[in-house]
Coordinates of C-alpha atoms in Angstrom, one line a residue:
M8 CA -0.3 -0.1 0.0
D9 CA 1.6 3.5 -1.2
A10 CA 2.2 6.4 1.5
I11 CA -0.6 8.5 0.5
V12 CA -3.6 5.9 0.7
D13 CA -2.0 4.5 4.4
N14 CA -2.1 8.2 5.5
A15 CA -5.7 8.7 4.3
L16 CA -7.0 5.1 5.7
R17 CA -6.5 6.3 9.6
P18 CA -9.7 7.1 11.1
E19 CA -8.6 10.6 12.0
T20 CA -8.1 11.4 8.5
I21 CA -11.5 10.8 7.8
P22 CA -13.9 14.1 8.1
E23 CA -14.4 16.0 5.2
R24 CA -12.0 19.0 6.7
T25 CA -8.6 16.7 5.5
P26 CA -7.2 18.5 2.9
V27 CA -7.2 17.7 -0.8
P28 CA -4.0 16.8 -2.2
P29 CA -3.0 18.2 -5.7
F30 CA -4.6 16.0 -8.4
D31 CA -5.4 15.5 -12.0
L32 CA -9.0 13.7 -12.4
V33 CA -9.4 11.7 -15.8
I34 CA -12.7 10.9 -16.7
F35 CA -13.7 8.6 -19.6
G36 CA -17.2 9.0 -20.7
A37 CA -17.1 12.5 -20.4
G38 CA -20.0 13.3 -22.6
G39 CA -22.4 10.4 -21.0
D40 CA -25.8 11.0 -18.7
L41 CA -23.6 10.3 -15.6
A42 CA -21.0 12.6 -15.8
L43 CA -23.0 15.8 -17.2
R44 CA -26.2 15.1 -14.6
K45 CA -23.4 14.5 -11.7
L46 CA -19.7 14.3 -12.1
F47 CA -19.6 17.4 -13.5
P48 CA -22.2 19.3 -10.9
A49 CA -20.4 17.9 -8.3
L50 CA -17.2 19.2 -9.1
A51 CA -18.1 22.2 -9.8
Q52 CA -19.8 22.7 -6.3
R53 CA -16.9 21.8 -4.7
N54 CA -14.4 23.9 -6.9
R55 CA -17.0 26.7 -5.7
E56 CA -16.4 25.6 -2.2
G57 CA -12.7 26.1 -2.4
V58 CA -12.1 22.5 -1.7
L59 CA -10.2 21.5 -4.6
P60 CA -6.4 22.9 -5.0
G61 CA -5.6 25.5 -7.4
E62 CA -3.2 23.7 -9.3
S63 CA -5.7 20.5 -10.1
R64 CA -7.0 19.8 -13.7
I65 CA -10.2 17.7 -15.0
L66 CA -9.7 15.8 -18.3
A67 CA -12.4 14.6 -20.0
I68 CA -12.0 12.2 -22.8
V69 CA -14.3 12.8 -25.8
R70 CA -13.9 10.3 -29.0
K71 CA -15.6 13.0 -31.5
E72 CA -13.5 16.5 -32.4
E73 CA -17.0 18.4 -32.4
D74 CA -16.8 17.3 -28.9
V75 CA -13.8 19.5 -27.8
E76 CA -15.4 22.7 -28.2
G77 CA -19.3 21.1 -27.5
L78 CA -19.1 19.3 -24.4
P79 CA -17.4 22.5 -22.6
K80 CA -21.0 24.3 -23.5
Q81 CA -23.0 21.4 -22.6
I82 CA -21.1 21.5 -19.2
A83 CA -21.8 25.1 -18.9
K84 CA -25.6 24.5 -19.4
R85 CA -26.1 21.7 -16.9
L86 CA -24.3 23.8 -13.7
D87 CA -26.4 27.0 -14.8
E88 CA -29.4 24.3 -14.4
E89 CA -28.0 23.1 -11.3
G90 CA -27.9 26.7 -10.0
I91 CA -24.2 27.2 -9.8
P92 CA -23.7 30.8 -9.5
K93 CA -22.7 32.0 -13.6
D94 CA -19.3 34.2 -11.6
Q95 CA -18.5 30.4 -10.7
V96 CA -19.1 28.5 -13.5
E97 CA -16.1 29.7 -15.8
P98 CA -13.6 29.5 -13.5
F99 CA -14.6 25.8 -13.1
L100 CA -14.5 25.6 -16.7
R101 CA -10.6 26.6 -16.8
R102 CA -9.6 23.6 -14.9
L103 CA -11.2 21.2 -17.8
T104 CA -8.9 20.1 -20.9
M105 CA -10.6 18.3 -23.5
V106 CA -8.7 15.1 -24.7
L107 CA -9.2 13.5 -28.3
L108 CA -9.2 9.7 -27.0
D109 CA -10.4 6.5 -28.6
A110 CA -10.9 3.8 -25.4
L111 CA -10.3 1.0 -27.6
K112 CA -7.1 2.3 -29.6
P113 CA -4.0 2.2 -27.4
E114 CA -2.0 4.7 -30.0
T115 CA -5.0 7.2 -28.9
Y116 CA -3.4 7.5 -25.2
K117 CA -0.3 9.1 -26.3
T118 CA -2.8 12.4 -26.7
L119 CA -3.5 11.3 -23.1
K120 CA 0.3 11.0 -21.5
K121 CA 1.4 14.0 -23.2
A122 CA -2.0 16.1 -21.7
L123 CA -0.8 14.9 -18.2
G124 CA 2.8 15.4 -18.1
D125 CA 5.1 14.2 -15.8
S126 CA 3.2 15.5 -12.6
D127 CA 3.5 14.0 -9.6
R128 CA -0.1 15.0 -8.7
V129 CA -2.6 12.1 -7.6
R130 CA -4.1 10.7 -10.4
S131 CA -7.5 9.1 -10.9
F132 CA -9.1 7.7 -13.6
Y133 CA -12.8 7.4 -13.3
L134 CA -14.5 5.3 -15.7
S135 CA -17.9 6.3 -16.7
T136 CA -18.2 3.9 -18.9
P137 CA -20.0 0.2 -19.9
P138 CA -18.3 -2.5 -17.8
D139 CA -17.1 -3.9 -21.0
L140 CA -14.5 -1.2 -21.5
F141 CA -12.8 -0.9 -17.8
I142 CA -10.6 -3.8 -19.0
P143 CA -9.1 -2.5 -22.0
I144 CA -8.7 0.8 -20.6
C145 CA -6.9 -0.3 -17.9
E146 CA -5.0 -2.5 -19.9
N147 CA -3.9 0.7 -22.2
L148 CA -3.7 2.9 -19.3
A149 CA -0.9 0.2 -18.2
K150 CA 0.3 -0.1 -21.5
A151 CA 0.6 3.9 -22.3
D152 CA 2.8 4.1 -18.9
I153 CA 0.4 6.6 -17.8
L154 CA -0.5 5.0 -14.1
T155 CA 1.8 6.2 -11.6
P156 CA 2.3 4.9 -7.7
T157 CA -0.3 7.3 -6.9
S158 CA -2.9 6.0 -9.7
R159 CA -6.5 5.3 -8.9
V160 CA -9.3 3.7 -11.1
I161 CA -12.7 4.9 -10.0
L162 CA -15.3 1.6 -11.1
E163 CA -18.6 2.5 -11.7
K164 CA -21.5 -0.1 -11.2
P165 CA -22.9 -2.5 -12.6
L166 CA -19.6 -4.2 -12.2
G167 CA -20.9 -7.1 -14.5
R168 CA -24.1 -8.4 -14.8
D169 CA -23.1 -11.9 -13.1
L170 CA -20.5 -13.6 -10.7
A171 CA -17.9 -14.5 -13.7
S172 CA -18.1 -11.8 -15.4
A173 CA -17.5 -9.5 -12.5
R174 CA -14.6 -11.7 -11.1
A175 CA -13.0 -11.3 -14.6
I176 CA -13.6 -7.4 -14.2
N177 CA -11.5 -7.7 -10.7
D178 CA -9.0 -10.4 -11.8
A179 CA -8.0 -8.1 -14.8
V180 CA -8.0 -4.6 -12.9
A181 CA -5.7 -6.8 -9.6
R182 CA -3.4 -7.4 -12.4
I183 CA -2.9 -4.0 -13.2
L184 CA -3.8 -1.8 -10.1
P185 CA -3.7 -3.4 -6.7
E186 CA -6.7 -3.6 -4.1
S187 CA -5.9 -0.3 -2.2
R188 CA -6.1 2.3 -5.4
T189 CA -9.0 0.5 -6.9
Y190 CA -12.6 2.5 -6.0
R191 CA -15.4 0.6 -7.0
I192 CA -18.3 3.3 -6.9
D193 CA -21.9 3.2 -5.1
H194 CA -23.7 6.3 -4.8
Y195 CA -26.1 5.6 -2.3
L196 CA -22.9 5.1 0.3
G197 CA -22.4 8.8 -0.1
K198 CA -25.5 9.7 1.0
E199 CA -25.7 11.8 4.1
T200 CA -28.0 9.6 5.7
V201 CA -26.9 6.5 4.5
Q202 CA -23.4 7.5 6.5
N203 CA -25.6 8.3 9.3
L204 CA -26.5 4.8 9.4
L205 CA -23.3 4.2 11.0
V206 CA -23.8 7.3 13.3
L207 CA -27.0 6.2 14.3
R208 CA -26.6 3.3 15.7
F209 CA -23.3 3.3 16.9
A210 CA -23.3 6.5 18.8
N211 CA -26.5 6.2 20.5
T212 CA -27.2 3.3 23.1
L213 CA -30.9 3.9 22.5
F214 CA -30.7 1.9 19.2
E215 CA -27.2 0.2 19.7
R216 CA -28.8 -1.9 22.5
T217 CA -32.3 -2.0 20.3
W218 CA -30.7 -3.3 17.0
S219 CA -31.5 -6.8 17.3
S220 CA -33.9 -10.1 16.9
R221 CA -35.1 -8.9 20.4
D222 CA -36.3 -6.2 20.0
I223 CA -36.8 -5.5 16.0
D224 CA -39.8 -7.3 14.3
H225 CA -38.9 -6.7 10.8
V226 CA -37.4 -4.6 8.4
Q227 CA -38.3 -2.4 4.9
I228 CA -36.0 -1.1 2.4
T229 CA -37.4 0.3 -0.7
V230 CA -36.2 2.1 -3.3
A231 CA -38.6 3.8 -5.7
E232 CA -38.6 5.7 -8.4
T233 CA -40.9 7.7 -10.8
V234 CA -38.8 7.5 -14.1
G235 CA -38.8 5.0 -17.0
L236 CA -36.2 3.8 -19.3
E237 CA -35.2 7.5 -20.2
Q238 CA -32.0 7.5 -22.3
R239 CA -31.0 3.7 -20.6
A240 CA -33.0 1.1 -23.3
G241 CA -30.4 -0.5 -24.5
Y242 CA -28.7 -1.2 -21.6
Y243 CA -31.5 -1.6 -19.1
D244 CA -33.0 -4.4 -21.3
K245 CA -30.6 -6.7 -20.9
S246 CA -29.9 -6.0 -17.3
G247 CA -33.0 -5.5 -15.6
H248 CA -34.0 -4.5 -11.9
M249 CA -31.9 -7.1 -10.0
R250 CA -28.8 -6.4 -11.8
D251 CA -29.1 -2.4 -11.8
M252 CA -30.8 -1.9 -8.2
V253 CA -30.5 -4.8 -6.2
Q254 CA -27.5 -6.2 -6.7
N255 CA -25.8 -2.5 -5.0
H256 CA -28.1 -0.3 -4.0
L257 CA -30.2 -1.9 -2.0
M258 CA -27.3 -4.8 -0.8
Q259 CA -25.3 -2.1 0.6
L260 CA -28.2 -0.8 2.4
L261 CA -29.1 -3.5 3.9
T262 CA -25.4 -4.8 5.2
L263 CA -25.1 -1.1 6.3
F264 CA -27.8 -1.8 8.8
A265 CA -27.1 -5.6 9.4
I266 CA -23.2 -5.0 10.1
E267 CA -21.7 -5.9 13.6
P268 CA -19.7 -2.9 15.4
P269 CA -16.4 -2.3 13.3
N270 CA -13.7 -1.9 16.0
M271 CA -12.8 1.2 14.2
L272 CA -14.3 3.6 11.4
E273 CA -11.9 2.1 8.8
A274 CA -12.3 0.8 5.6
G275 CA -11.1 -2.6 6.1
A276 CA -12.9 -3.0 9.3
V277 CA -15.9 -1.6 8.0
R278 CA -15.5 -3.9 4.4
D279 CA -15.2 -7.1 6.7
E280 CA -17.8 -6.7 8.3
K281 CA -20.2 -6.2 5.1
I282 CA -19.2 -8.9 3.8
K283 CA -19.7 -11.0 7.0
V284 CA -23.4 -10.2 6.7
L285 CA -23.7 -11.1 2.7
K286 CA -22.2 -14.2 3.9
A287 CA -24.9 -14.6 6.2
L288 CA -27.5 -14.3 3.9
R289 CA -30.1 -17.1 3.2
P290 CA -29.9 -18.5 -0.7
I291 CA -33.2 -18.3 -2.4
V292 CA -32.5 -21.3 -4.8
G293 CA -34.7 -22.7 -7.5
P294 CA -38.7 -22.6 -6.8
D295 CA -38.1 -20.7 -3.5
V296 CA -38.2 -17.7 -6.0
Q297 CA -41.9 -18.0 -6.4
R298 CA -42.4 -17.5 -2.7
Y299 CA -39.8 -14.9 -1.7
T300 CA -39.2 -12.7 -4.5
V301 CA -41.7 -11.0 -6.6
R302 CA -41.0 -9.5 -10.2
G303 CA -43.0 -6.8 -11.9
Q304 CA -43.3 -4.8 -15.0
Y305 CA -45.1 -1.2 -15.8
G306 CA -47.5 -1.1 -17.7
P307 CA -49.4 2.4 -18.7
G308 CA -50.2 4.6 -16.1
Q309 CA -50.4 7.9 -14.8
I310 CA -47.2 9.6 -13.3
D311 CA -47.5 13.2 -11.7
G312 CA -50.9 13.0 -13.8
Q313 CA -49.3 12.7 -16.8
R314 CA -49.8 9.5 -19.0
V315 CA -46.8 7.4 -19.4
K316 CA -46.3 4.5 -21.8
G317 CA -45.5 1.0 -20.2
Y318 CA -42.7 -0.8 -20.4
A319 CA -42.9 -2.8 -23.8
D320 CA -44.3 0.2 -25.4
E321 CA -41.2 2.6 -24.5
L322 CA -39.1 -0.6 -25.5
G323 CA -40.6 -0.9 -28.8
H324 CA -41.4 -4.8 -28.3
A325 CA -42.1 -7.2 -26.1
S326 CA -40.2 -7.9 -23.1
N327 CA -39.8 -10.3 -19.9
T328 CA -37.1 -7.7 -18.3
E329 CA -38.3 -6.9 -14.7
T330 CA -38.8 -3.2 -13.6
F331 CA -39.6 -4.1 -10.1
V332 CA -38.2 -6.3 -7.6
A333 CA -39.7 -7.6 -4.2
I334 CA -37.6 -10.1 -1.8
R335 CA -38.5 -11.2 1.4
C336 CA -34.8 -12.2 2.7
E337 CA -33.0 -13.2 6.0
V338 CA -29.6 -12.9 7.7
D339 CA -29.2 -16.3 9.5
N340 CA -26.4 -15.0 12.4
W341 CA -27.2 -14.7 15.9
R342 CA -28.1 -11.2 15.6
W343 CA -30.9 -11.3 13.2
A344 CA -32.4 -14.9 13.3
G345 CA -36.0 -14.7 12.7
V346 CA -36.2 -11.1 11.6
P347 CA -37.5 -10.8 8.0
I348 CA -36.2 -8.3 5.5
Y349 CA -38.0 -7.1 2.8
L350 CA -36.4 -5.7 -0.3
R351 CA -38.6 -3.2 -2.8
T352 CA -37.5 -1.7 -5.5
G353 CA -39.1 -0.6 -8.9
K354 CA -39.3 1.9 -11.9
R355 CA -43.0 4.1 -12.9
M356 CA -43.9 3.6 -9.1
A357 CA -46.0 6.2 -7.4
Q358 CA -43.9 8.5 -5.7
R359 CA -39.6 8.4 -5.7
Y360 CA -38.3 8.4 -1.8
S361 CA -35.7 6.0 -0.4
E362 CA -35.8 4.6 2.9
I363 CA -35.2 1.9 5.5
A364 CA -38.4 1.7 8.0
V365 CA -37.3 0.0 10.8
T366 CA -40.5 -1.9 13.2
F367 CA -40.3 -2.9 16.6
K368 CA -42.2 -5.4 18.6
P369 CA -44.9 -4.5 20.5
V370 CA -44.9 -4.2 24.1
P371 CA -45.8 -7.2 25.7
H372 CA -48.8 -5.9 27.4
S373 CA -50.9 -2.7 26.9
I374 CA -52.1 -1.6 30.6
F375 CA -54.4 1.1 28.9
G376 CA -57.0 -1.6 27.8
N377 CA -60.0 -0.3 25.4
G378 CA -59.2 3.4 26.7
G379 CA -56.1 3.8 24.6
G380 CA -58.2 2.6 21.5
D381 CA -57.8 -0.4 20.0
R382 CA -54.1 -1.6 19.4
L383 CA -51.0 -0.1 20.6
D384 CA -49.2 0.5 17.6
A385 CA -45.2 -0.8 17.8
N386 CA -42.3 1.5 17.1
R387 CA -41.0 2.6 13.8
L388 CA -38.1 4.0 13.1
F389 CA -38.0 5.4 9.5
I390 CA -34.3 6.3 8.0
R391 CA -35.4 8.8 4.6
L392 CA -32.7 9.1 2.0
Q393 CA -34.5 11.0 -0.5
P394 CA -36.6 12.9 -0.6
N395 CA -36.9 15.1 2.5
D396 CA -33.5 13.2 4.2
G397 CA -34.1 12.6 7.7
V398 CA -34.5 10.7 11.0
Q399 CA -38.2 10.1 11.9
L400 CA -38.8 7.9 15.4
Q401 CA -43.0 6.8 15.6
L402 CA -43.7 7.0 19.5
M403 CA -47.1 6.6 21.3
M404 CA -48.4 9.6 22.7
K405 CA -51.5 10.8 24.8
V406 CA -54.0 13.3 22.9
P407 CA -53.9 16.2 24.9
G408 CA -56.9 16.6 27.1
S409 CA -58.7 15.9 30.4
G410 CA -61.5 13.6 28.5
R411 CA -61.4 9.9 27.6
L412 CA -57.5 8.2 27.5
K413 CA -56.5 8.7 24.0
I414 CA -53.1 7.2 22.6
V415 CA -52.1 7.8 19.0
P416 CA -48.9 7.2 17.1
R417 CA -47.1 10.8 16.7
Q418 CA -43.5 11.0 14.8
L419 CA -40.3 12.6 16.4
D420 CA -38.6 14.1 13.5
L421 CA -35.3 15.7 12.5
R422 CA -34.9 16.8 8.7
Y423 CA -31.8 17.3 7.7
S424 CA -33.0 20.1 5.9
T425 CA -34.2 22.2 9.2
A426 CA -31.9 20.9 12.0
F427 CA -28.4 21.6 9.9
D428 CA -27.6 25.0 8.5
E429 CA -25.6 23.5 6.0
R430 CA -26.2 22.6 2.6
T431 CA -26.8 18.9 2.1
P432 CA -24.2 17.6 -0.3
D433 CA -24.5 15.1 -3.2
A434 CA -23.5 12.1 -2.7
Y435 CA -20.5 11.9 -5.7
E436 CA -19.5 15.4 -3.9
R437 CA -18.3 13.5 -1.3
L438 CA -16.7 10.6 -2.8
L439 CA -14.9 12.5 -5.7
T440 CA -13.4 13.9 -3.1
D441 CA -12.7 10.8 -1.3
V442 CA -11.1 8.7 -3.8
I443 CA -7.9 12.1 -4.4
R444 CA -7.6 11.6 -0.2
G445 CA -7.3 7.9 -0.7
D446 CA -10.0 7.3 1.6
Q447 CA -12.0 4.1 0.6
T448 CA -14.3 3.0 3.4
L449 CA -16.9 4.2 1.5
F450 CA -16.2 2.0 -1.8
M451 CA -17.1 -1.8 -2.3
H452 CA -13.8 -4.1 -1.8
R453 CA -14.3 -6.8 -4.8
D454 CA -15.3 -9.6 -2.1
E455 CA -18.0 -7.5 -1.6
V456 CA -19.3 -7.6 -4.8
E457 CA -18.6 -11.3 -5.5
Q458 CA -20.3 -12.4 -2.9
A459 CA -23.3 -9.7 -3.8
W460 CA -23.5 -11.8 -7.0
T461 CA -23.1 -14.9 -5.0
W462 CA -26.3 -14.2 -3.3
V463 CA -28.2 -12.2 -6.3
D464 CA -27.3 -15.5 -9.2
P465 CA -28.8 -18.3 -8.2
I466 CA -31.9 -15.9 -7.8
I467 CA -32.2 -14.7 -11.5
A468 CA -31.5 -18.3 -12.6
G469 CA -34.5 -19.3 -10.5
W470 CA -36.6 -17.1 -12.3
Q471 CA -35.0 -18.1 -15.6
D472 CA -36.6 -21.5 -14.8
Y473 CA -39.8 -21.3 -12.3
Y474 CA -40.8 -17.5 -13.1
P475 CA -39.7 -16.5 -16.2
H476 CA -42.7 -13.7 -17.0
P477 CA -43.1 -10.7 -14.4
H478 CA -46.3 -9.5 -13.2
R479 CA -47.6 -6.6 -14.9
Y480 CA -48.5 -2.9 -12.8
A481 CA -49.5 0.0 -13.8
A482 CA -47.0 3.4 -13.8
G483 CA -48.0 5.4 -10.4
S484 CA -48.8 2.3 -8.3
W485 CA -46.8 0.8 -5.7
G486 CA -46.1 -2.5 -8.1
P487 CA -47.3 -6.0 -8.2
S488 CA -50.2 -6.8 -6.5
Q489 CA -48.1 -10.0 -5.5
A490 CA -45.7 -7.7 -4.0
I491 CA -48.1 -6.6 -1.1
G492 CA -49.2 -10.4 -0.8
L493 CA -45.4 -11.2 0.1
I494 CA -45.8 -9.5 3.3
E495 CA -49.0 -9.9 4.0
R496 CA -48.4 -13.3 4.1
D497 CA -46.5 -12.8 7.6
G498 CA -49.2 -10.3 8.9
R499 CA -47.2 -7.4 8.3
S500 CA -47.6 -4.5 5.6
W501 CA -45.7 -1.9 3.4
A502 CA -45.1 1.4 5.5
D503 CA -47.1 4.2 3.6
P504 CA -44.4 6.8 2.4
D505 CA -47.8 9.3 3.3
L506 CA -47.4 9.1 6.7
V507 CA -43.7 9.9 7.2

């Protein structure tokens, strides 16, 4: 492990105030949707806040001559849409260097080598490309003698489409760069509320003592989107929602929720505990997919009062690709045995929101009788990732008044927007600067990725044999009715986002 990474992984250097060293950030796929929507606005925001050292540069890889002049204009337009002040846009654009290069042609990397020069700055290479380009780009960087002892590579999800392809990518990259300089990015790990999971749990006795099967009845993890295919039809129909969302985003949320306390807040310690959770996930194989999973695909419907097409109509042909997944899973270890964890994620759903909902076990006996109402609701903890990031705790409270005793559930509500004066940064703002600092805490180890595929692959195989056709659901709904049956068979129900 090189000295920069070694220093960056010390716990005392993890806070945001750690200086960012001078760097060159090279973005492959700079004209793509992710770079324009997320990467450049995140970097511009960091630049606006004075986080980026003055001599640092951003090199945007483009394939077409017209993009050398055209891409900066697109970036400027996007920054304006993001509310970056006009007097801050030009200073950011001056950091940009357009590099004409074909990722698959080794001879064109000479242009990049010349643009980088002999600087000893940290070099980070962001591969915002399809995963089939990860290996050739890394190999061409090595052949062109561009990689230095402080170089890092950032791999965007999805990492492969199954265990075999993920392992092939990991093996190929490992021949070129060590694990300590390989950053597998999942932007959910950069969200403030996701990071706050560890603080909420391990800095508060109230929750750490109740965070187990002794006090928790069940857990729901929901990531709902209202968008459809947008510009991703070619990729998405070959991938589906299991590969696109469950294998990465939901698996990461599950592991951070369920991990044992690491001995310190350090990348290796946190990753080790996350891997243990993935290994403890009970396998779902063969015909079990019919009982413990639900596949869905949206049809025509309404989103925000507007009629929208169904998936097949957007795609232009019939398809069995799933746009919705619900899973009932369990973590077979001492802490979580017997606690069902329900995963739910889909496109074209009724609302856009992501949350973890924890339902605690009810009190064993009510002393209030019928005077307190028909029942005492169990306490619930809602960890909301988006929108309205924050934490809500549902408690039973007495309604004010001197008449008949009446008890109702009410929320203790902590919203980031009202609880803190600081602006909530976008996930990529944190993650990009963490790479440059050399902090891998919020990135995935290859073992995490491969273990997640080890659990997901048998489910996909089971679908092919026992569940080939997804259930239909109307766009603007909460998914197919079978997802309701999945949880109601256990005497439970999905949390209502309107009540949070």
